[in-house]
Short mmCIF file of C-alpha atoms and ligand atoms in Angstrom, two decimals:
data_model
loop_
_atom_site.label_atom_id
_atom_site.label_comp_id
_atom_site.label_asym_id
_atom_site.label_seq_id
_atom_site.Cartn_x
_atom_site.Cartn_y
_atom_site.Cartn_z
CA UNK K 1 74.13 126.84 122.03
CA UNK K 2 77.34 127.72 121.00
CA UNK K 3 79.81 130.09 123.00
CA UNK K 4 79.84 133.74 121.98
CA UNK K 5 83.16 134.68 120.69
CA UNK K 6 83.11 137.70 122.76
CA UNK K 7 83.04 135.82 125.95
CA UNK K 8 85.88 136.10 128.68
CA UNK K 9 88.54 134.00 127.69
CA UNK K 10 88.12 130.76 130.56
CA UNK K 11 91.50 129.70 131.93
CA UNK K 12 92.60 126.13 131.70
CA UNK K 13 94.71 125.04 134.61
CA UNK K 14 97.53 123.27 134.15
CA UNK K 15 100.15 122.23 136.59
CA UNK K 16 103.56 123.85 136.30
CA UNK K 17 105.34 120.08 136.31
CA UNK K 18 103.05 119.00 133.45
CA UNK K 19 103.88 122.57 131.59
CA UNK K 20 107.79 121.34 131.96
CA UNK K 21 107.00 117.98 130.69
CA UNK K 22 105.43 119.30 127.61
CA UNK K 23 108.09 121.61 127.18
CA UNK K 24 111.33 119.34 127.08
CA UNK K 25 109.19 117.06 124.84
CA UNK K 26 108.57 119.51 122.27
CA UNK K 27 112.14 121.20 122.52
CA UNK K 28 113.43 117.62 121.52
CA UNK K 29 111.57 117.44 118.50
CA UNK K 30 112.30 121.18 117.62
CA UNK K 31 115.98 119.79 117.56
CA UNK K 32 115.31 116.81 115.67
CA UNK K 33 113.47 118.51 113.79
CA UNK K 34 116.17 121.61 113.09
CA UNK K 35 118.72 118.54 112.57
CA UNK K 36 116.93 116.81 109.90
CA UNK K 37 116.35 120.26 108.24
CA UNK K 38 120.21 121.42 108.29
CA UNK K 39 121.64 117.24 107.13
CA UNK K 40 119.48 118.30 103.54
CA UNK K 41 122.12 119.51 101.28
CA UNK K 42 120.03 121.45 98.68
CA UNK K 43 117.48 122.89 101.34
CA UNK K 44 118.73 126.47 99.54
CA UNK K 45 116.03 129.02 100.91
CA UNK K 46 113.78 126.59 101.69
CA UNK K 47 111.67 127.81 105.15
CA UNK K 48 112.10 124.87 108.06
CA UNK K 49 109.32 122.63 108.64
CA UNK K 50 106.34 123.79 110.84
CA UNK K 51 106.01 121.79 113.76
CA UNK K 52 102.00 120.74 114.42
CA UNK K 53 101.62 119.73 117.93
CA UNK K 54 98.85 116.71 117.46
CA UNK K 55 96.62 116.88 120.38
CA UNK K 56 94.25 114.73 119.74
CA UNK K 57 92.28 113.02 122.66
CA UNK K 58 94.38 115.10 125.12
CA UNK K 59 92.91 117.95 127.89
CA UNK K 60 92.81 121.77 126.58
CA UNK K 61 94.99 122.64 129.50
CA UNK K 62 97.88 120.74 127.66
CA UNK K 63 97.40 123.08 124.57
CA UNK K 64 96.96 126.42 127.11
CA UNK K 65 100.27 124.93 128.91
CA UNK K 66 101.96 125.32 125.04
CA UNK K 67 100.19 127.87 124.10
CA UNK K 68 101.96 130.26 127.03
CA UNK K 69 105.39 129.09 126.15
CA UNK K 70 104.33 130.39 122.20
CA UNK K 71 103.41 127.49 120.84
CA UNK K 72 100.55 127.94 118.19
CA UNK K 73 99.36 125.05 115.56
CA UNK K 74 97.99 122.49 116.91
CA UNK K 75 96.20 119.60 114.90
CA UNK K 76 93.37 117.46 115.92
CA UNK K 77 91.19 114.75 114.29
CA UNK K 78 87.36 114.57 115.81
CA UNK K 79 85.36 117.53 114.84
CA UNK K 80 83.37 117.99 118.38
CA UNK K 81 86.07 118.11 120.13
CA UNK K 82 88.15 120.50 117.87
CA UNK K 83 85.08 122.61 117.99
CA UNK K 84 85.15 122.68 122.08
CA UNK K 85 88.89 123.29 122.31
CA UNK K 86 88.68 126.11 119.65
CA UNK K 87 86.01 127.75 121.78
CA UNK K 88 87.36 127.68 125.02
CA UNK K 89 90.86 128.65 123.62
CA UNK K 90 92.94 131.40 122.65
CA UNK K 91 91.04 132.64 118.98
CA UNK K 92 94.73 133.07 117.92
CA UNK K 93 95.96 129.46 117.46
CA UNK K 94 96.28 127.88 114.34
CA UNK K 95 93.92 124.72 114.08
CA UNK K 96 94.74 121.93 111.80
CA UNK K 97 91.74 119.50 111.10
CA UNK K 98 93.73 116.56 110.27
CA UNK K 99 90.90 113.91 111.25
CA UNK K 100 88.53 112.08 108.15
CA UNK K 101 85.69 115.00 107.14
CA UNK K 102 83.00 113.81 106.20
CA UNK K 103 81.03 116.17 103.80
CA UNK K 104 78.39 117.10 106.28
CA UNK K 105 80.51 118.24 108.70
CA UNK K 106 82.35 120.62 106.34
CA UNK K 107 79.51 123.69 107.76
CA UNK K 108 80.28 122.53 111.32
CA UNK K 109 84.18 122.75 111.23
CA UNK K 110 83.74 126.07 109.07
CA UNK K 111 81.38 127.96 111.69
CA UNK K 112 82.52 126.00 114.71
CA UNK K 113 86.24 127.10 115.21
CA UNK K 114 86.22 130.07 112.97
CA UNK K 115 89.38 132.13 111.67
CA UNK K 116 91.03 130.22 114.21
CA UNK K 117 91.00 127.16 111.84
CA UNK K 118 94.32 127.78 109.71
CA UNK K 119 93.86 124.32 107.04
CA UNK K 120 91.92 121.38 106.52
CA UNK K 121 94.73 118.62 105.91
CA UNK K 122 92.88 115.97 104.76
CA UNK K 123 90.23 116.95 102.08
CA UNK K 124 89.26 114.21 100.13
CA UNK K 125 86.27 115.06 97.92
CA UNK K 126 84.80 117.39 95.36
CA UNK K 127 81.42 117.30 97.90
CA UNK K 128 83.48 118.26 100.63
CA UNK K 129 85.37 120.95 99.04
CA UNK K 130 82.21 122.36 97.42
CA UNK K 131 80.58 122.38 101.16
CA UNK K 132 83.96 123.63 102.34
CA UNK K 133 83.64 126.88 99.91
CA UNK K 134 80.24 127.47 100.39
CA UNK K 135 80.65 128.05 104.37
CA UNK K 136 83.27 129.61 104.00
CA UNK K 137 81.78 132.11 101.24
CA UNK K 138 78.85 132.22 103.99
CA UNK K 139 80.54 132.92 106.98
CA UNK K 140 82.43 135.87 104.93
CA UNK K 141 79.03 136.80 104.00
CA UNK K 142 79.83 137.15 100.33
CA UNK K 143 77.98 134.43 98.93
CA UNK K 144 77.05 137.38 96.08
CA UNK K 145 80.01 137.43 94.38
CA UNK K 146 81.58 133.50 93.34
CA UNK K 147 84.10 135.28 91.42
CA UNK K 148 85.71 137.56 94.13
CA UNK K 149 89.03 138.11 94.45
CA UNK K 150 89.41 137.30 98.00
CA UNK K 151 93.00 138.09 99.84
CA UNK K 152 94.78 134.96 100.86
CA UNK K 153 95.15 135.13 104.36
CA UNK K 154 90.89 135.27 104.50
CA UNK K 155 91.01 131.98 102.07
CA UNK K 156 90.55 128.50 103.91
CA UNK K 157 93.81 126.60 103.37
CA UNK K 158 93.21 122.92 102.61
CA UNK K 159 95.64 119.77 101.56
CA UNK K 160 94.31 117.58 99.85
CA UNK K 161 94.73 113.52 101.23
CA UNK K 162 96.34 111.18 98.96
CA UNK K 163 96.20 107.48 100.35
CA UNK K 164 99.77 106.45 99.05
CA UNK K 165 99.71 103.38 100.93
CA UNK K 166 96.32 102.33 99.15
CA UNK K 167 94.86 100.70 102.21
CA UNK K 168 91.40 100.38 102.37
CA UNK K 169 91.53 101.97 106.44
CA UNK K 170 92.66 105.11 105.23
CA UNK K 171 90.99 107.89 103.45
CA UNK K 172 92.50 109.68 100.27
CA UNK K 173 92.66 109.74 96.94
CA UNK K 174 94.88 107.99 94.90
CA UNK K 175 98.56 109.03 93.92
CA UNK K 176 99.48 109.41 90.58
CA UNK K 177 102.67 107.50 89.51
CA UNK K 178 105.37 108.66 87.71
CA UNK K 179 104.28 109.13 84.34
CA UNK K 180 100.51 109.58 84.92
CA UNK K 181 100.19 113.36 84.38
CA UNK K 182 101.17 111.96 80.17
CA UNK K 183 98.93 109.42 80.02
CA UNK K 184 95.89 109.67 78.48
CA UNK K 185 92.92 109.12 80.96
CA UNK K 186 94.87 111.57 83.41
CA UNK K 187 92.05 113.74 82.90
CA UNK K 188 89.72 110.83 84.66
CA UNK K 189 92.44 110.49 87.95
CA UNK K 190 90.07 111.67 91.61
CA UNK K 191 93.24 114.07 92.38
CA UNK K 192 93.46 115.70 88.82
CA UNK K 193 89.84 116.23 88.98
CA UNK K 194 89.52 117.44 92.62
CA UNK K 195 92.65 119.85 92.15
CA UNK K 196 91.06 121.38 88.97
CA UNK K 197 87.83 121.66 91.02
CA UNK K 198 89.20 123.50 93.98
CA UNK K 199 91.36 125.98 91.57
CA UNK K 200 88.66 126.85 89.30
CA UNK K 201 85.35 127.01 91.27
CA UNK K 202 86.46 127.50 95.20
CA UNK K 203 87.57 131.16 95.47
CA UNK K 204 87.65 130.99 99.02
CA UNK K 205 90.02 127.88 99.29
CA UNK K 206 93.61 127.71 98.85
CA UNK K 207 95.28 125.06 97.60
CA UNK K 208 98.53 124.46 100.13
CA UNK K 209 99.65 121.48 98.97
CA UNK K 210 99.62 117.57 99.76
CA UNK K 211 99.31 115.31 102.78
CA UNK K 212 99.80 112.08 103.11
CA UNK K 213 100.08 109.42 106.51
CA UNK K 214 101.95 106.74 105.17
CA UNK K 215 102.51 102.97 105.82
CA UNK K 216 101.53 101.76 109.27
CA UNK K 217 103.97 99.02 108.19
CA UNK K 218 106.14 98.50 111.19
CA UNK K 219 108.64 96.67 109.01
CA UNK K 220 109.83 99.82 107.59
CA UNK K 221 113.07 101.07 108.56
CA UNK K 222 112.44 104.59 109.79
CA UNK K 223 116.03 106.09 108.57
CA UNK K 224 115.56 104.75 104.93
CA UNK K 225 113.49 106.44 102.76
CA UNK K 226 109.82 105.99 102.73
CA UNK K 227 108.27 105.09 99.65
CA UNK K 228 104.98 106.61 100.59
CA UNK K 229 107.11 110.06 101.35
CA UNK K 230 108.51 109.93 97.69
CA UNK K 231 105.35 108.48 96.46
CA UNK K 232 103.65 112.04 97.57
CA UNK K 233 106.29 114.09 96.16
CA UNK K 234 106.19 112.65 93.11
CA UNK K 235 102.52 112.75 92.53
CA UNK K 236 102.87 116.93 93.36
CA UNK K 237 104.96 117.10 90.45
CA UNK K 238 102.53 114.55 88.16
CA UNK K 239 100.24 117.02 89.60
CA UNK K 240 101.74 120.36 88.76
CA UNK K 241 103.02 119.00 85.36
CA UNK K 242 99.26 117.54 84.35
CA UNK K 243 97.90 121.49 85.00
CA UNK K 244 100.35 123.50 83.70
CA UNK K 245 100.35 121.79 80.22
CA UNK K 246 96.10 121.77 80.33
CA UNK K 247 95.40 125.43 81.48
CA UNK K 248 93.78 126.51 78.91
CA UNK K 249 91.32 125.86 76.91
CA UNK K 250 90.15 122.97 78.76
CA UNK K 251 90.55 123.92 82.23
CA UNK K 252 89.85 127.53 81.63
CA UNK K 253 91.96 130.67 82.65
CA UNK K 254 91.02 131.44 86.10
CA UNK K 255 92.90 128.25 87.27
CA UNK K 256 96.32 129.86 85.78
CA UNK K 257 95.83 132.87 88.35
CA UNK K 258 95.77 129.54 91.69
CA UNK K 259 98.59 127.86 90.11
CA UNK K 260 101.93 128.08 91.65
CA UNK K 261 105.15 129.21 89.70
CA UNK K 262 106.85 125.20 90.31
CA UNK K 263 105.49 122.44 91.78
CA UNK K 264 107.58 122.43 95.23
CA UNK K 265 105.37 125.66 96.30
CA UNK K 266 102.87 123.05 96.92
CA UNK K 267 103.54 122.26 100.01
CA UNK K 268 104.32 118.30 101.39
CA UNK K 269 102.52 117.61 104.99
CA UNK K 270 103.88 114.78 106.08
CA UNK K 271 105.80 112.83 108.87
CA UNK K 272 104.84 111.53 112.67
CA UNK K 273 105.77 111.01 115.95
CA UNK K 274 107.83 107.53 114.33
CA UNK K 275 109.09 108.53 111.21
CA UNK K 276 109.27 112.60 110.85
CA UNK K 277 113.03 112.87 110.54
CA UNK K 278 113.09 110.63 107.28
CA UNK K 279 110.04 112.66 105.89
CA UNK K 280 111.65 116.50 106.54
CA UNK K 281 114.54 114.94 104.12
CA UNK K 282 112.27 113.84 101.91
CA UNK K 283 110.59 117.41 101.41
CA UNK K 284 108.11 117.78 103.98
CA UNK K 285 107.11 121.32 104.90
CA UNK K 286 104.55 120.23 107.50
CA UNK K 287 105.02 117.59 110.83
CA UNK K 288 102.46 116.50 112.58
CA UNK K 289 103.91 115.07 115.89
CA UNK K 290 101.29 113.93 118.68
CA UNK K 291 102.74 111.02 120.74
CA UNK K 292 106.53 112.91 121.03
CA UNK K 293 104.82 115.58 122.64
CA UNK K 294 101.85 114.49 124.71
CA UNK K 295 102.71 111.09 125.38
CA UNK K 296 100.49 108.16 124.74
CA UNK K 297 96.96 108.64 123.78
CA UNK K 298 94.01 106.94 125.12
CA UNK K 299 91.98 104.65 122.79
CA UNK K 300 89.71 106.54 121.44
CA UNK K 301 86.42 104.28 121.27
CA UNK K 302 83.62 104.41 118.90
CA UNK K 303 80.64 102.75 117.61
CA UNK K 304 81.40 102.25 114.01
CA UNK K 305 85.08 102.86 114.04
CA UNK K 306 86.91 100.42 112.01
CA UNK K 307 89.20 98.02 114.51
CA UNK K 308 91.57 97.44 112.01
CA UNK K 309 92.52 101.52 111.95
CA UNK K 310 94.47 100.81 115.19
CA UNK K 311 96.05 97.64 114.88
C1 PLP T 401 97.31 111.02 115.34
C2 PLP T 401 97.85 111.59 114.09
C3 PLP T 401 99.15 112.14 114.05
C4 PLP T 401 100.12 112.08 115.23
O1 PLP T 401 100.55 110.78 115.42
P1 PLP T 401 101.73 110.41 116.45
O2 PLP T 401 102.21 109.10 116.01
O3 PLP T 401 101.11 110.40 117.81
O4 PLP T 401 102.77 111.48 116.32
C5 PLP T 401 99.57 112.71 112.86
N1 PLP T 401 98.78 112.76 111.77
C6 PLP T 401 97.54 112.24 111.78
C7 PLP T 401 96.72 112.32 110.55
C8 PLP T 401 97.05 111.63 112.93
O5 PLP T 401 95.82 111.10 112.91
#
């Protein structure tokens, strides 16, 4: 049965020397992260990165030890146990789903964590997103009305996952090139499709931006650019440029009304605990840092899991 969200809020103990730990991790990244923002020359009003403390595989008292120091998005990739941390914590955190979601697990992630959860970051599917809308629509209780004009902040944000790399481990769908948005079986590409999809039949999802995770490739030096960062960037702006010049007639009107004003206010979610300096200079709004902050994870072990996702 699940928790009532009424109950007493349980306290998760934590040990004052782990809280400093946690803290002088995170306040290094926060400068690392502040330094990579300031070294961009053309940042103009640009907002700083959000920081997303990955906590993956790691107790709930380390999350209630940030949490009191003011801490608030957190990101984690197994659905059961983003469920049980969202019920036993704080309803006011900011949960980022940033795991593979399957499509029939979109209802349990939706009901599960509630407002609490703030984006799904890696939505890879038309079945998903059309499973993502219609819990959402259900646990707003306005399944009458497709065409509502909902307020953002009661939207679900979403990225969608683009698998720049191209390896068959990771989920995504595939970037689009420079060039792609003009050529002529655009119209045919997963992302063009699933973008058009989630701006013209999800009212109740908002379309934040991209995400991407990038090479594992340890060959890659992590203070040169990463093609997989500019990879994502440019397939936002294939993106944008493919919509904007195919609003209407064929993709309708509503879309016009869920399409940003320029491509950069789609947002870039990108950059780890290795390589999240390189990707703030390369545009990313968004980094999700586990390792930095927590420390090592345990293997997480699985029936089914693929050996080759963890090298
Ligand atoms: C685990 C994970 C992270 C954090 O990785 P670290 O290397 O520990 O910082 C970030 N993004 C995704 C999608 C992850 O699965």
């Amino acid at each position: 049965m699940a928790a009532s969200t009424d109950a007493p809020h349980v306290a998760l103990d934590y040990s004052k020397d782990r809280q400093h730990e946690l803290e002088e991790n995170i306040k290094g990244v926060e400068q690392d992260v502040q330094r990579a923002f300031q070294s961009i020359t053309s940042r103009g009003s640009r907002t700083p990165p959000r920081l997303v403390a990955v906590s993956k595989l790691k107790p709930a008292s380390d999350i209630q030890a940030l949490y009191d120091l003011g801490y608030r998005h957190f990101g984690e990739n197994y659905i059961q146990e983003l469920v049980d941390k969202a019920q036993a914590l704080p309803k006011d955190i900011c949960w980022h789903f940033i795991g593979n979601l399957q499509s029939n697990k979109a209802k349990t992630v939706v009901s599960g964590v509630g407002e609490a959860l703030w984006v799904i970051e890696t939505l890879a599917s038309e079945k998903t997103a059309g499973l993502l809308e219609k819990a959402v629509a259900a646990r707003l209780g306005d399944n009458a009305d497709p065409n509502a004009k909902l307020p953002l902040q009661k939207k679900l944000k979403v990225y969608i996952q683009v698998n720049t790399s191209q390896e068959d481990v990771k989920s995504g769908v595939d970037p689009l090139p420079a060039g792609s948005a003009a050529s002529p079986d655009a119209s045919n590409q997963e992302l063009i499709k699933l973008a058009t999809f989630i701006l013209s039949s999800c009212p109740h999802l908002h379309l934040l931006g991209l995400m991407t995770i990038g090479s594992f490739s340890a060959s890659h030096d992590p203070s040169k650019p990463n093609p997989d960062f500019e990879l994502l960037s440019t397939t936002r702006n294939e993106l944008f440029t493919y919509l904007i010049s195919h609003v209407s007639p064929e993709l309708g009107e509503s879309i016009k009304d869920s399409l940003p004003h320029a491509a950069e206010e789609w947002e870039l979610s990108m950059g780890m605990s290795a390589d999240f300096e390189i990707a703030i200079k390369q545009g990313s709004a968004g980094v999700r840092v586990g390792t930095r902050i927590f420390g090592e994870r345990p293997k997480k072990v699985k029936a089914g899991d693929n050996a080759a996702a963890t090298k």
